[in-house]
PDB file of C-alpha atoms in Angstrom:
ATOM      1  CA  GLN L   1     108.545  63.224  93.039  1.00  0.00           C
ATOM      2  CA  THR L   2     106.108  63.815  95.895  1.00  0.00           C
ATOM      3  CA  MET L   3     106.624  61.860  99.122  1.00  0.00           C
ATOM      4  CA  ILE L   4     103.570  60.861 101.167  1.00  0.00           C
ATOM      5  CA  TYR L   5     103.025  58.803 104.306  1.00  0.00           C
ATOM      6  CA  SER L   6     100.952  55.665 103.783  1.00  0.00           C
ATOM      7  CA  ASP L   7      98.580  56.208 106.723  1.00  0.00           C
ATOM      8  CA  VAL L   8      98.360  59.959 107.368  1.00  0.00           C
ATOM      9  CA  SER L   9      98.559  61.765 104.009  1.00  0.00           C
ATOM     10  CA  PRO L  10      94.987  61.883 102.677  1.00  0.00           C
ATOM     11  CA  LYS L  11      95.698  63.852  99.505  1.00  0.00           C
ATOM     12  CA  LEU L  12      98.078  63.555  96.559  1.00  0.00           C
ATOM     13  CA  ARG L  13      98.547  66.325  94.001  1.00  0.00           C
ATOM     14  CA  ILE L  14      99.409  65.194  90.491  1.00  0.00           C
ATOM     15  CA  GLU L  15     100.668  67.725  87.959  1.00  0.00           C
ATOM     16  CA  GLY L  16     100.115  67.461  84.226  1.00  0.00           C
ATOM     17  CA  SER L  17      98.232  69.429  81.607  1.00  0.00           C
ATOM     18  CA  GLY L  18      94.826  69.672  79.991  1.00  0.00           C
ATOM     19  CA  PHE L  19      92.729  68.728  83.013  1.00  0.00           C
ATOM     20  CA  GLU L  20      89.085  69.764  82.726  1.00  0.00           C
ATOM     21  CA  GLY L  21      85.791  69.227  84.507  1.00  0.00           C
ATOM     22  CA  ASP L  22      85.331  68.615  88.216  1.00  0.00           C
ATOM     23  CA  GLY L  23      87.283  65.359  88.401  1.00  0.00           C
ATOM     24  CA  LYS L  24      84.326  62.983  88.227  1.00  0.00           C
ATOM     25  CA  ASN L  25      85.004  62.784  84.487  1.00  0.00           C
ATOM     26  CA  LEU L  26      88.513  61.404  85.094  1.00  0.00           C
ATOM     27  CA  HIS L  27      89.244  57.695  85.551  1.00  0.00           C
ATOM     28  CA  MET L  28      92.594  56.658  86.986  1.00  0.00           C
ATOM     29  CA  LYS L  29      94.254  53.345  87.717  1.00  0.00           C
ATOM     30  CA  PHE L  30      97.282  52.971  89.964  1.00  0.00           C
ATOM     31  CA  VAL L  31     100.024  50.420  90.559  1.00  0.00           C
ATOM     32  CA  PRO L  32     100.006  49.187  93.284  1.00  0.00           C
ATOM     33  CA  SER L  33      96.242  49.310  92.934  1.00  0.00           C
ATOM     34  CA  ILE L  34      93.883  51.464  94.968  1.00  0.00           C
ATOM     35  CA  PRO L  35      90.188  50.478  94.954  1.00  0.00           C
ATOM     36  CA  LYS L  36      88.239  52.767  92.617  1.00  0.00           C
ATOM     37  CA  ASP L  37      85.722  53.538  95.374  1.00  0.00           C
ATOM     38  CA  GLY L  38      88.600  54.351  97.761  1.00  0.00           C
ATOM     39  CA  TYR L  39      89.421  57.761  96.314  1.00  0.00           C
ATOM     40  CA  ALA L  40      87.961  60.838  94.642  1.00  0.00           C
ATOM     41  CA  ILE L  41      89.564  63.027  91.999  1.00  0.00           C
ATOM     42  CA  GLU L  42      89.325  66.807  92.074  1.00  0.00           C
ATOM     43  CA  VAL L  43      90.565  69.041  89.265  1.00  0.00           C
ATOM     44  CA  THR L  44      92.375  71.923  90.964  1.00  0.00           C
ATOM     45  CA  SER L  45      93.570  73.646  87.768  1.00  0.00           C
ATOM     46  CA  LYS L  46      94.182  72.849  84.122  1.00  0.00           C
ATOM     47  CA  ASN L  47      97.652  71.701  85.243  1.00  0.00           C
ATOM     48  CA  SER L  48      96.879  69.679  88.386  1.00  0.00           C
ATOM     49  CA  VAL L  49      94.477  67.276  90.034  1.00  0.00           C
ATOM     50  CA  SER L  50      94.185  66.039  93.608  1.00  0.00           C
ATOM     51  CA  VAL L  51      93.551  62.414  94.477  1.00  0.00           C
ATOM     52  CA  ILE L  52      91.776  62.338  97.839  1.00  0.00           C
ATOM     53  CA  LEU L  53      91.502  59.109  99.819  1.00  0.00           C
ATOM     54  CA  LYS L  54      88.067  58.191 101.175  1.00  0.00           C
ATOM     55  CA  GLY L  55      87.224  56.534 104.478  1.00  0.00           C
ATOM     56  CA  LYS L  56      89.832  54.055 105.689  1.00  0.00           C
ATOM     57  CA  THR L  57      91.646  53.750 102.357  1.00  0.00           C
ATOM     58  CA  ARG L  58      95.426  54.043 102.665  1.00  0.00           C
ATOM     59  CA  TRP L  59      98.190  54.516 100.122  1.00  0.00           C
ATOM     60  CA  PRO L  60      99.405  51.001  99.253  1.00  0.00           C
ATOM     61  CA  LEU L  61     102.652  49.552 100.589  1.00  0.00           C
ATOM     62  CA  ALA L  62     103.759  45.964 100.048  1.00  0.00           C
ATOM     63  CA  ASP L  63     103.760  43.872 103.223  1.00  0.00           C
ATOM     64  CA  GLY L  64     106.920  44.602 105.178  1.00  0.00           C
ATOM     65  CA  ALA L  65     108.049  47.386 102.819  1.00  0.00           C
ATOM     66  CA  THR L  66     108.999  50.759 104.296  1.00  0.00           C
ATOM     67  CA  ALA L  67     108.668  52.567 100.950  1.00  0.00           C
ATOM     68  CA  SER L  68     107.383  52.062  97.414  1.00  0.00           C
ATOM     69  CA  THR L  69     106.604  54.030  94.279  1.00  0.00           C
ATOM     70  CA  LEU L  70     103.011  54.738  93.234  1.00  0.00           C
ATOM     71  CA  TYR L  71     102.460  54.747  89.469  1.00  0.00           C
ATOM     72  CA  LEU L  72      99.558  56.188  87.518  1.00  0.00           C
ATOM     73  CA  SER L  73      99.026  53.396  84.990  1.00  0.00           C
ATOM     74  CA  SER L  74      95.898  54.647  83.231  1.00  0.00           C
ATOM     75  CA  LEU L  75      94.091  57.962  82.749  1.00  0.00           C
ATOM     76  CA  LYS L  76      90.879  58.362  80.796  1.00  0.00           C
ATOM     77  CA  ASP L  77      88.596  61.387  80.467  1.00  0.00           C
ATOM     78  CA  ASP L  78      84.850  61.278  79.744  1.00  0.00           C
ATOM     79  CA  LEU L  79      85.151  64.792  78.239  1.00  0.00           C
ATOM     80  CA  ASN L  80      87.595  63.531  75.605  1.00  0.00           C
ATOM     81  CA  ASP L  81      86.231  62.980  72.066  1.00  0.00           C
ATOM     82  CA  ASP L  82      86.895  59.272  72.645  1.00  0.00           C
ATOM     83  CA  PRO L  83      86.295  58.605  76.370  1.00  0.00           C
ATOM     84  CA  ASP L  84      87.982  55.185  76.055  1.00  0.00           C
ATOM     85  CA  GLU L  85      91.210  56.676  74.699  1.00  0.00           C
ATOM     86  CA  GLU L  86      94.195  56.265  77.000  1.00  0.00           C
ATOM     87  CA  MET L  87      95.588  59.700  77.894  1.00  0.00           C
ATOM     88  CA  LEU L  88      98.977  58.346  79.054  1.00  0.00           C
ATOM     89  CA  LYS L  89     100.770  57.931  75.750  1.00  0.00           C
ATOM     90  CA  ASP L  90     104.091  56.728  77.188  1.00  0.00           C
ATOM     91  CA  GLY L  91     102.759  54.206  79.713  1.00  0.00           C
ATOM     92  CA  ALA L  92     102.789  54.268  83.506  1.00  0.00           C
ATOM     93  CA  VAL L  93     104.102  57.394  85.226  1.00  0.00           C
ATOM     94  CA  PRO L  94     105.534  57.547  88.786  1.00  0.00           C
ATOM     95  CA  VAL L  95     103.441  60.031  90.783  1.00  0.00           C
ATOM     96  CA  ALA L  96     104.558  59.555  94.403  1.00  0.00           C
ATOM     97  CA  SER L  97     106.925  57.826  96.762  1.00  0.00           C
ATOM     98  CA  ILE L  98     104.892  56.204  99.507  1.00  0.00           C
ATOM     99  CA  LEU L  99     106.651  55.997 102.865  1.00  0.00           C
ATOM    100  CA  GLY L 100     105.576  53.797 105.737  1.00  0.00           C
ATOM    101  CA  THR L 101     104.239  56.056 108.472  1.00  0.00           C
ATOM    102  CA  PRO L 102     106.940  56.236 111.173  1.00  0.00           C
ATOM    103  CA  THR L 103     106.255  55.665 114.852  1.00  0.00           C
ATOM    104  CA  ILE L 104     108.287  56.062 118.032  1.00  0.00           C
ATOM    105  CA  MET L 105     108.082  53.767 121.051  1.00  0.00           C
ATOM    106  CA  ARG L 106     107.361  55.840 124.124  1.00  0.00           C
ATOM    107  CA  ARG L 107     109.848  55.345 126.974  1.00  0.00           C
ATOM    108  CA  THR L 108     108.984  56.908 130.323  1.00  0.00           C
ATOM    109  CA  ASP L 109     111.004  54.374 132.327  1.00  0.00           C
ATOM    110  CA  LYS L 110     114.401  55.289 130.833  1.00  0.00           C
ATOM    111  CA  PHE L 111     116.600  57.761 132.695  1.00  0.00           C
ATOM    112  CA  ILE L 112     119.593  59.425 131.088  1.00  0.00           C
ATOM    113  CA  TYR L 113     122.202  61.751 132.531  1.00  0.00           C
ATOM    114  CA  MET L 114     122.685  65.159 130.922  1.00  0.00           C
ATOM    115  CA  THR L 115     126.370  64.555 130.181  1.00  0.00           C
ATOM    116  CA  GLY L 116     127.114  61.075 131.577  1.00  0.00           C
ATOM    117  CA  THR L 117     124.963  59.179 129.096  1.00  0.00           C
ATOM    118  CA  ARG L 118     126.846  59.308 125.794  1.00  0.00           C
ATOM    119  CA  ARG L 119     124.417  57.317 123.610  1.00  0.00           C
ATOM    120  CA  ILE L 120     120.682  56.873 123.490  1.00  0.00           C
ATOM    121  CA  PHE L 121     118.680  54.596 121.225  1.00  0.00           C
ATOM    122  CA  ILE L 122     115.306  55.590 119.822  1.00  0.00           C
ATOM    123  CA  ASN L 123     113.108  52.644 118.899  1.00  0.00           C
ATOM    124  CA  GLY L 124     110.251  52.889 116.431  1.00  0.00           C
ATOM    125  CA  THR L 125     109.250  51.948 112.917  1.00  0.00           C
ATOM    126  CA  ASN L 126     109.943  53.071 109.353  1.00  0.00           C
ATOM    127  CA  PHE L 127     113.093  55.096 110.060  1.00  0.00           C
ATOM    128  CA  ARG L 128     115.068  55.928 106.900  1.00  0.00           C
ATOM    129  CA  PRO L 129     118.885  56.371 106.956  1.00  0.00           C
ATOM    130  CA  LYS L 130     119.252  59.612 104.967  1.00  0.00           C
ATOM    131  CA  THR L 131     116.042  61.454 105.786  1.00  0.00           C
ATOM    132  CA  THR L 132     115.070  60.713 109.406  1.00  0.00           C
ATOM    133  CA  SER L 133     115.140  63.712 111.736  1.00  0.00           C
ATOM    134  CA  PHE L 134     113.780  64.520 115.182  1.00  0.00           C
ATOM    135  CA  VAL L 135     112.683  67.778 116.820  1.00  0.00           C
ATOM    136  CA  PHE L 136     113.349  67.748 120.567  1.00  0.00           C
ATOM    137  CA  ASP L 137     111.980  69.670 123.541  1.00  0.00           C
ATOM    138  CA  PRO L 138     114.124  71.305 124.813  1.00  0.00           C
ATOM    139  CA  PRO L 139     115.746  71.885 121.420  1.00  0.00           C
ATOM    140  CA  LEU L 140     118.839  69.980 120.316  1.00  0.00           C
ATOM    141  CA  VAL L 141     120.709  70.500 117.054  1.00  0.00           C
ATOM    142  CA  ARG L 142     121.885  67.518 115.040  1.00  0.00           C
ATOM    143  CA  ASP L 143     125.636  67.564 114.325  1.00  0.00           C
ATOM    144  CA  LEU L 144     126.093  70.323 116.925  1.00  0.00           C
ATOM    145  CA  ASP L 145     124.695  68.644 120.065  1.00  0.00           C
ATOM    146  CA  TYR L 146     124.590  65.042 118.812  1.00  0.00           C
ATOM    147  CA  THR L 147     125.233  62.788 115.851  1.00  0.00           C
ATOM    148  CA  MET L 148     122.684  60.294 114.598  1.00  0.00           C
ATOM    149  CA  GLU L 149     122.914  56.952 112.858  1.00  0.00           C
ATOM    150  CA  VAL L 150     119.841  55.040 111.717  1.00  0.00           C
ATOM    151  CA  ILE L 151     120.909  51.468 112.430  1.00  0.00           C
ATOM    152  CA  ASP L 152     117.862  49.945 110.752  1.00  0.00           C
ATOM    153  CA  SER L 153     114.228  50.864 110.143  1.00  0.00           C
ATOM    154  CA  SER L 154     113.424  50.405 113.843  1.00  0.00           C
ATOM    155  CA  VAL L 155     116.450  51.882 115.674  1.00  0.00           C
ATOM    156  CA  ALA L 156     118.215  55.247 115.606  1.00  0.00           C
ATOM    157  CA  LYS L 157     121.382  55.751 117.677  1.00  0.00           C
ATOM    158  CA  LEU L 158     122.118  59.260 118.966  1.00  0.00           C
ATOM    159  CA  THR L 159     125.592  60.033 120.308  1.00  0.00           C
ATOM    160  CA  LEU L 160     126.157  63.121 122.441  1.00  0.00           C
ATOM    161  CA  LYS L 161     129.030  65.325 121.254  1.00  0.00           C
ATOM    162  CA  ALA L 162     131.822  66.274 123.663  1.00  0.00           C
ATOM    163  CA  THR L 163     131.021  69.305 125.870  1.00  0.00           C
ATOM    164  CA  ARG L 164     127.293  69.092 124.981  1.00  0.00           C
ATOM    165  CA  ARG L 165     124.255  68.147 127.110  1.00  0.00           C
ATOM    166  CA  TRP L 166     121.058  66.228 126.390  1.00  0.00           C
ATOM    167  CA  ARG L 167     119.046  69.206 127.613  1.00  0.00           C
ATOM    168  CA  SER L 168     119.970  72.544 126.087  1.00  0.00           C
ATOM    169  CA  ASP L 169     118.344  74.454 128.964  1.00  0.00           C
ATOM    170  CA  ASN L 170     120.692  72.726 131.472  1.00  0.00           C
ATOM    171  CA  VAL L 171     117.722  71.929 133.747  1.00  0.00           C
ATOM    172  CA  PRO L 172     116.982  68.334 134.779  1.00  0.00           C
ATOM    173  CA  GLY L 173     113.782  66.964 133.262  1.00  0.00           C
ATOM    174  CA  PRO L 174     112.416  64.917 130.399  1.00  0.00           C
ATOM    175  CA  LEU L 175     113.839  65.007 126.881  1.00  0.00           C
ATOM    176  CA  LYS L 176     110.850  64.803 124.553  1.00  0.00           C
ATOM    177  CA  ILE L 177     110.578  64.161 120.838  1.00  0.00           C
ATOM    178  CA  LYS L 178     108.073  66.712 119.559  1.00  0.00           C
ATOM    179  CA  ARG L 179     108.215  65.821 115.865  1.00  0.00           C
ATOM    180  CA  LEU L 180     109.569  63.146 113.564  1.00  0.00           C
ATOM    181  CA  ASN L 181     110.261  63.379 109.844  1.00  0.00           C
ATOM    182  CA  THR L 182     111.380  60.538 107.572  1.00  0.00           C
ATOM    183  CA  GLY L 183     111.013  62.457 104.319  1.00  0.00           C
ATOM    184  CA  ALA L 184     107.334  63.259 103.775  1.00  0.00           C
ATOM    185  CA  GLY L 185     106.959  66.014 106.384  1.00  0.00           C
ATOM    186  CA  GLU L 186     106.988  66.401 110.137  1.00  0.00           C
ATOM    187  CA  LEU L 187     104.635  64.311 112.274  1.00  0.00           C
ATOM    188  CA  ARG L 188     103.704  64.921 115.906  1.00  0.00           C
TER     189      ARG L 188
END
């Protein structure tokens, strides 16, 4: 199942069969609901369509939820012999896992020592225990240079491994997070 971020993934590809036309002939309903005027449908092949969000529309997440499943609950096609016939014969189909878009709180006031600081805490939002990863500058390798534990959706604890340093280049300076991934792709 496709994973998408609620605020930054503008397009969702749905696979199936028998898609025709340009997409304007297709009528979809989702649970949780997305306003009909909040998206466009584009047929990309006979086996796939893209749902493209318009304007400020976002993939729906329940208040306070860090993830949810998006279901396609209805699909109708104007090109069908009976345009009112429901194309989903077995009911609603899960089409994506929506993840809350993660953020990181910037800390320029925090100083750490290359080897003397054993643990650092990264604060942010929408961290996920099994899928959260960071890309550092200079590079660090998880489970080689440090271990990581996501304590909750807003805190990740990194512990430096023995004989390792927080900067792989051994030069004093900032340790920067270049990218963050919680399951739906890397974000800058």
